[in-house]
Amino acid sequence: MTIVSRFAPSPTGFLHIGGARTALFSWLLARHSGGKFLLRIEDTDRERSTQEAIDAILDAMKWLGLDHDGEITYQSERAERHNEVIDQLVEAGHAYYCDCTKEQVDAMREKARAEGRKPKYDGSCREKNLGPGPDRVVRLKAPIDGATAYDDMVKGPIAVNNEEMDDMILRRSDGTPTYNLAVVVDDHDMGVNHVLRGDDHVNNTPRQILIYKAMNWDVPVFGHVPMILGPDKKKLSKRHGALSVMEYEKMGYLPEAAVNYLARLGWSHGDQEIFSTEEMVKLFDTKNLGNSPSVFDLKKFEWVNAHWIKEADPERLADLILDFLAREDGPEAAENAPRTKLLALIPHLQPRAKSIVEMVPQSRPFLVTADQLEYDEKAATKFINDEARPLLEEIRAKIEADSDFTHDSLEAICKGLVEEKELKFKNLAQPLRVAVTGSTQSPSIYDTMLVLGKDETLARLERAVKL
Ligand code: GLU
């Protein structure tokens, strides 16, 4: 059987961590088996669904690389088909019109509760054979005995006594189909045979199975993933960090890091932490989806991101850094930035970088000319003092005379001066670093000067001694 899975977000806001993880698991399930991954936008709540939210979800899925097969299905466009199925169910005797008022239904529920039974609609209209009419809903004629059971991909066997289930409403009195009915019809029509979703839907599943059975349709395989908690074991919320996936893009996370980390929130393969997307596709198995809530840990996410930054192609990192530079300093800053210099610098930043955002200020001094370089005031005051100036002048002269300008030759110059003047290395390196980068932080001083190039290094030293 070709696996057909899907992601079915309600477009009422951005794609959050939990939704993205559900989408990822469904995507992995399909891609692992060479199946299909479909996308359905559940936009029937016209008040709360917005085009902006749809775009935000699509953008986030694109960023994560969760490509879907075929056209997107919009649930709101399918009301006619949903109603057609409801009519079929009524005709076949599996559903019926009900004219009980809200007050009557509330009273039935109250009575059941008072008698210690599960509150539910008492089936008054089941055998009335009512036809359509104002204020009438359509209800499913659910079985009154037996149980509805299925084997959850994540939670294992689940069974609910049919007695506990209401004759649920399929069509509201305003003629609109209900959520459970729409989901079943859409999943069936789309050919979905594997439904993986958040366990906030676990109570809907037996109800949905009743609809499949009434229609004599194949019931898909279901799986429900547990929710994501914050480090304090409370439901993940804004307090624990950003919830929107795209916020992480803005914070300089790489999509492969997000995919890696999201997968580990509930899926495991031994104690391995780092997975490329291809590797996950190869290894994914719903058997390894955990059944207890996972804890969102920003530090770990950052660590995973640092790993993928180390692995990333410098050309790609350069594009990203320039994107962020354009966002922060305006497009000209990125256009005028010397890409070759940035490419030479990136491998020196990769070993320690935690995010792309962090790499931007580290790159900036390398992307401007000596006259544009901004000196950190504190660093300049502290390190470029009367004692340092003659030393920097001497370094400048030696570098100017150094026809090699290599790591070795620069090291020889600096170490020679340290010995000659009986200095501590840092008492030479820090003023030199501040002189050529404007700050106290940069890659090794030799690499820094090599990336800048001889002319730029000399120009900066010349400017620094005049500060
Ligand atoms: N639209 C539902 C939600 O966003 C998902 C429904 C489903 O996956 O069956 O929670």
Tab-separated table of N, CA, C and O in Angstrom, residues 100-162:
chain	number	residue	atom	x	y	z
A	100	CYS	N	-34.471	18.778	18.375
A	100	CYS	CA	-34.382	19.124	19.794
A	100	CYS	C	-33.721	20.497	19.945
A	100	CYS	O	-32.761	20.802	19.243
A	101	THR	N	-34.249	21.270	20.864
A	101	THR	CA	-33.669	22.592	21.095
A	101	THR	C	-32.445	22.463	21.999
A	101	THR	O	-32.244	21.430	22.653
A	102	LYS	N	-31.687	23.511	22.017
A	102	LYS	CA	-30.489	23.521	22.856
A	102	LYS	C	-30.870	23.262	24.321
A	102	LYS	O	-30.185	22.513	25.018
A	103	GLU	N	-31.957	23.865	24.743
A	103	GLU	CA	-32.409	23.702	26.128
A	103	GLU	C	-32.718	22.235	26.417
A	103	GLU	O	-32.365	21.702	27.458
A	104	GLN	N	-33.412	21.595	25.433
A	104	GLN	CA	-33.751	20.178	25.626
A	104	GLN	C	-32.479	19.323	25.745
A	104	GLN	O	-32.395	18.457	26.617
A	105	VAL	N	-31.514	19.609	24.843
A	105	VAL	CA	-30.289	18.800	24.869
A	105	VAL	C	-29.521	19.042	26.176
A	105	VAL	O	-29.021	18.096	26.798
A	106	ASP	N	-29.496	20.303	26.595
A	106	ASP	CA	-28.826	20.610	27.872
A	106	ASP	C	-29.479	19.842	29.009
A	106	ASP	O	-28.797	19.287	29.885
A	107	ALA	N	-30.812	19.779	28.978
A	107	ALA	CA	-31.552	19.078	30.039
A	107	ALA	C	-31.227	17.579	30.031
A	107	ALA	O	-31.040	16.963	31.086
A	108	MET	N	-31.116	16.987	28.811
A	108	MET	CA	-30.759	15.558	28.712
A	108	MET	C	-29.394	15.310	29.335
A	108	MET	O	-29.174	14.333	30.045
A	109	ARG	N	-28.471	16.235	29.016
A	109	ARG	CA	-27.099	16.080	29.524
A	109	ARG	C	-27.110	16.180	31.057
A	109	ARG	O	-26.471	15.388	31.746
A	110	GLU	N	-27.866	17.149	31.542
A	110	GLU	CA	-27.956	17.377	32.976
A	110	GLU	C	-28.518	16.134	33.673
A	110	GLU	O	-27.991	15.676	34.688
A	111	LYS	N	-29.538	15.574	33.077
A	111	LYS	CA	-30.210	14.400	33.652
A	111	LYS	C	-29.213	13.225	33.726
A	111	LYS	O	-29.109	12.563	34.766
A	112	ALA	N	-28.517	13.013	32.601
A	112	ALA	CA	-27.549	11.912	32.571
A	112	ALA	C	-26.501	12.113	33.662
A	112	ALA	O	-26.148	11.186	34.401
A	113	ARG	N	-26.033	13.338	33.774
A	113	ARG	CA	-25.015	13.646	34.772
A	113	ARG	C	-25.544	13.343	36.174
A	113	ARG	O	-24.857	12.704	36.979
A	114	ALA	N	-26.770	13.769	36.413
A	114	ALA	CA	-27.394	13.553	37.731
A	114	ALA	C	-27.532	12.067	38.040
A	114	ALA	O	-27.415	11.647	39.196
A	115	GLU	N	-27.728	11.274	36.987
A	115	GLU	CA	-27.870	9.829	37.204
A	115	GLU	C	-26.528	9.107	37.168
A	115	GLU	O	-26.477	7.871	37.121
A	116	GLY	N	-25.464	9.905	37.139
A	116	GLY	CA	-24.128	9.312	37.167
A	116	GLY	C	-23.703	8.714	35.844
A	116	GLY	O	-22.769	7.908	35.781
A	117	ARG	N	-24.412	9.053	34.763
A	117	ARG	CA	-24.014	8.566	33.435
A	117	ARG	C	-23.246	9.669	32.716
A	117	ARG	O	-23.265	10.828	33.114
A	118	LYS	N	-22.578	9.283	31.622
A	118	LYS	CA	-21.858	10.260	30.834
A	118	LYS	C	-22.865	11.195	30.159
A	118	LYS	O	-23.836	10.729	29.548
A	119	PRO	N	-22.691	12.526	30.279
A	119	PRO	CA	-23.668	13.442	29.682
A	119	PRO	C	-23.696	13.301	28.169
A	119	PRO	O	-22.670	13.393	27.520
A	120	LYS	N	-24.883	13.009	27.642
A	120	LYS	CA	-24.984	12.924	26.188
A	120	LYS	C	-26.413	13.124	25.705
A	120	LYS	O	-27.366	13.034	26.492
A	121	TYR	N	-26.517	13.353	24.433
A	121	TYR	CA	-27.820	13.470	23.782
A	121	TYR	C	-28.520	12.116	23.902
A	121	TYR	O	-27.911	11.067	23.662
A	122	ASP	N	-29.811	12.132	24.245
A	122	ASP	CA	-30.439	10.837	24.573
A	122	ASP	C	-31.065	10.091	23.393
A	122	ASP	O	-31.707	9.067	23.562
A	123	GLY	N	-30.890	10.620	22.190
A	123	GLY	CA	-31.375	9.882	21.011
A	123	GLY	C	-32.863	10.027	20.768
A	123	GLY	O	-33.450	9.235	19.996
A	124	SER	N	-33.496	11.019	21.364
A	124	SER	CA	-34.949	11.230	21.204
A	124	SER	C	-35.427	11.176	19.756
A	124	SER	O	-36.496	10.663	19.471
A	125	CYS	N	-34.643	11.723	18.847
A	125	CYS	CA	-35.107	11.844	17.453
A	125	CYS	C	-34.650	10.703	16.557
A	125	CYS	O	-34.936	10.722	15.358
A	126	ARG	N	-33.940	9.738	17.127
A	126	ARG	CA	-33.366	8.659	16.304
A	126	ARG	C	-34.400	7.986	15.413
A	126	ARG	O	-34.120	7.671	14.268
A	127	GLU	N	-35.564	7.735	15.977
A	127	GLU	CA	-36.545	6.961	15.212
A	127	GLU	C	-37.716	7.819	14.737
A	127	GLU	O	-38.746	7.308	14.337
A	128	LYS	N	-37.560	9.135	14.804
A	128	LYS	CA	-38.691	9.990	14.424
A	128	LYS	C	-38.841	10.163	12.916
A	128	LYS	O	-39.862	10.657	12.454
A	129	ASN	N	-37.786	9.819	12.194
A	129	ASN	CA	-37.824	9.978	10.737
A	129	ASN	C	-38.172	11.394	10.268
A	129	ASN	O	-38.930	11.565	9.313
A	130	LEU	N	-37.595	12.359	10.955
A	130	LEU	CA	-37.865	13.753	10.575
A	130	LEU	C	-37.178	14.068	9.250
A	130	LEU	O	-36.147	13.472	8.918
A	131	GLY	N	-37.748	14.999	8.528
A	131	GLY	CA	-37.105	15.493	7.301
A	131	GLY	C	-36.430	16.808	7.599
A	131	GLY	O	-36.450	17.283	8.742
A	132	PRO	N	-35.837	17.420	6.566
A	132	PRO	CA	-35.181	18.705	6.774
A	132	PRO	C	-36.174	19.771	7.231
A	132	PRO	O	-37.375	19.645	6.956
A	133	GLY	N	-35.695	20.770	7.904
A	133	GLY	CA	-36.556	21.851	8.358
A	133	GLY	C	-35.746	22.859	9.109
A	133	GLY	O	-34.604	22.564	9.483
A	134	PRO	N	-36.304	24.034	9.339
A	134	PRO	CA	-35.555	25.075	10.046
A	134	PRO	C	-35.168	24.602	11.453
A	134	PRO	O	-35.922	23.846	12.077
A	135	ASP	N	-34.019	25.036	11.881
A	135	ASP	CA	-33.504	24.705	13.222
A	135	ASP	C	-33.253	23.218	13.447
A	135	ASP	O	-33.131	22.779	14.588
A	136	ARG	N	-33.197	22.442	12.354
A	136	ARG	CA	-32.913	21.020	12.544
A	136	ARG	C	-31.456	20.718	12.226
A	136	ARG	O	-30.906	21.235	11.264
A	137	VAL	N	-30.875	19.873	13.034
A	137	VAL	CA	-29.505	19.426	12.768
A	137	VAL	C	-29.582	17.997	12.243
A	137	VAL	O	-30.632	17.350	12.348
A	138	VAL	N	-28.478	17.530	11.675
A	138	VAL	CA	-28.396	16.102	11.325
A	138	VAL	C	-27.405	15.450	12.285
A	138	VAL	O	-26.314	15.980	12.513
A	139	ARG	N	-27.842	14.337	12.844
A	139	ARG	CA	-26.970	13.606	13.774
A	139	ARG	C	-26.625	12.232	13.231
A	139	ARG	O	-27.426	11.628	12.505
A	140	LEU	N	-25.461	11.742	13.615
A	140	LEU	CA	-25.073	10.380	13.248
A	140	LEU	C	-25.835	9.401	14.143
A	140	LEU	O	-25.934	9.603	15.352
A	141	LYS	N	-26.367	8.363	13.536
A	141	LYS	CA	-27.005	7.316	14.351
A	141	LYS	C	-25.907	6.347	14.768
A	141	LYS	O	-25.599	5.374	14.077
A	142	ALA	N	-25.297	6.663	15.894
A	142	ALA	CA	-24.123	5.879	16.324
A	142	ALA	C	-24.578	4.563	16.942
A	142	ALA	O	-25.665	4.493	17.526
A	143	PRO	N	-23.757	3.522	16.829
A	143	PRO	CA	-24.119	2.247	17.483
A	143	PRO	C	-24.242	2.436	18.994
A	143	PRO	O	-23.487	3.223	19.577
A	144	ILE	N	-25.238	1.754	19.605
A	144	ILE	CA	-25.414	1.965	21.051
A	144	ILE	C	-24.652	0.973	21.909
A	144	ILE	O	-24.410	1.207	23.074
A	145	ASP	N	-24.279	-0.152	21.305
A	145	ASP	CA	-23.443	-1.057	22.113
A	145	ASP	C	-22.148	-1.372	21.355
A	145	ASP	O	-21.909	-0.852	20.282
A	146	GLY	N	-21.363	-2.209	21.948
A	146	GLY	CA	-20.066	-2.535	21.345
A	146	GLY	C	-19.047	-1.440	21.604
A	146	GLY	O	-19.298	-0.537	22.410
A	147	ALA	N	-17.940	-1.554	20.956
A	147	ALA	CA	-16.870	-0.579	21.172
A	147	ALA	C	-16.229	-0.210	19.842
A	147	ALA	O	-16.332	-0.962	18.871
A	148	THR	N	-15.623	0.938	19.801
A	148	THR	CA	-14.877	1.346	18.613
A	148	THR	C	-13.403	1.294	18.985
A	148	THR	O	-12.975	1.964	19.930
A	149	ALA	N	-12.687	0.453	18.276
A	149	ALA	CA	-11.293	0.224	18.645
A	149	ALA	C	-10.383	0.456	17.453
A	149	ALA	O	-10.785	0.257	16.305
A	150	TYR	N	-9.199	0.898	17.732
A	150	TYR	CA	-8.197	0.999	16.672
A	150	TYR	C	-6.813	0.918	17.310
A	150	TYR	O	-6.676	1.056	18.531
A	151	ASP	N	-5.831	0.689	16.443
A	151	ASP	CA	-4.471	0.558	16.947
A	151	ASP	C	-3.712	1.829	16.598
A	151	ASP	O	-3.380	2.059	15.444
A	152	ASP	N	-3.487	2.653	17.595
A	152	ASP	CA	-2.841	3.942	17.375
A	152	ASP	C	-1.343	3.732	17.112
A	152	ASP	O	-0.688	2.999	17.852
A	153	MET	N	-0.818	4.382	16.059
A	153	MET	CA	0.610	4.223	15.716
A	153	MET	C	1.519	4.648	16.864
A	153	MET	O	2.657	4.215	16.946
A	154	VAL	N	1.027	5.545	17.710
A	154	VAL	CA	1.874	6.040	18.794
A	154	VAL	C	1.430	5.478	20.141
A	154	VAL	O	2.238	5.037	20.953
A	155	LYS	N	0.124	5.470	20.369
A	155	LYS	CA	-0.387	5.128	21.699
A	155	LYS	C	-0.744	3.652	21.865
A	155	LYS	O	-1.094	3.224	22.955
A	156	GLY	N	-0.702	2.903	20.774
A	156	GLY	CA	-1.078	1.492	20.869
A	156	GLY	C	-2.592	1.339	20.804
A	156	GLY	O	-3.307	2.270	20.415
A	157	PRO	N	-3.107	0.157	21.210
A	157	PRO	CA	-4.548	-0.106	21.047
A	157	PRO	C	-5.400	0.828	21.902
A	157	PRO	O	-5.093	1.070	23.066
A	158	ILE	N	-6.439	1.362	21.285
A	158	ILE	CA	-7.366	2.260	21.985
A	158	ILE	C	-8.779	1.761	21.698
A	158	ILE	O	-9.098	1.425	20.553
A	159	ALA	N	-9.602	1.694	22.726
A	159	ALA	CA	-10.999	1.293	22.510
A	159	ALA	C	-11.904	2.196	23.328
A	159	ALA	O	-11.580	2.557	24.463
A	160	VAL	N	-13.015	2.595	22.734
A	160	VAL	CA	-13.984	3.424	23.450
A	160	VAL	C	-15.338	2.728	23.351
A	160	VAL	O	-15.726	2.292	22.255
A	161	ASN	N	-16.026	2.610	24.466
A	161	ASN	CA	-17.372	2.024	24.426
A	161	ASN	C	-18.294	2.951	23.651
A	161	ASN	O	-18.358	4.146	23.931
A	162	ASN	N	-19.004	2.388	22.701
A	162	ASN	CA	-19.890	3.220	21.879
A	162	ASN	C	-20.944	3.927	22.721
A	162	ASN	O	-21.376	5.030	22.398
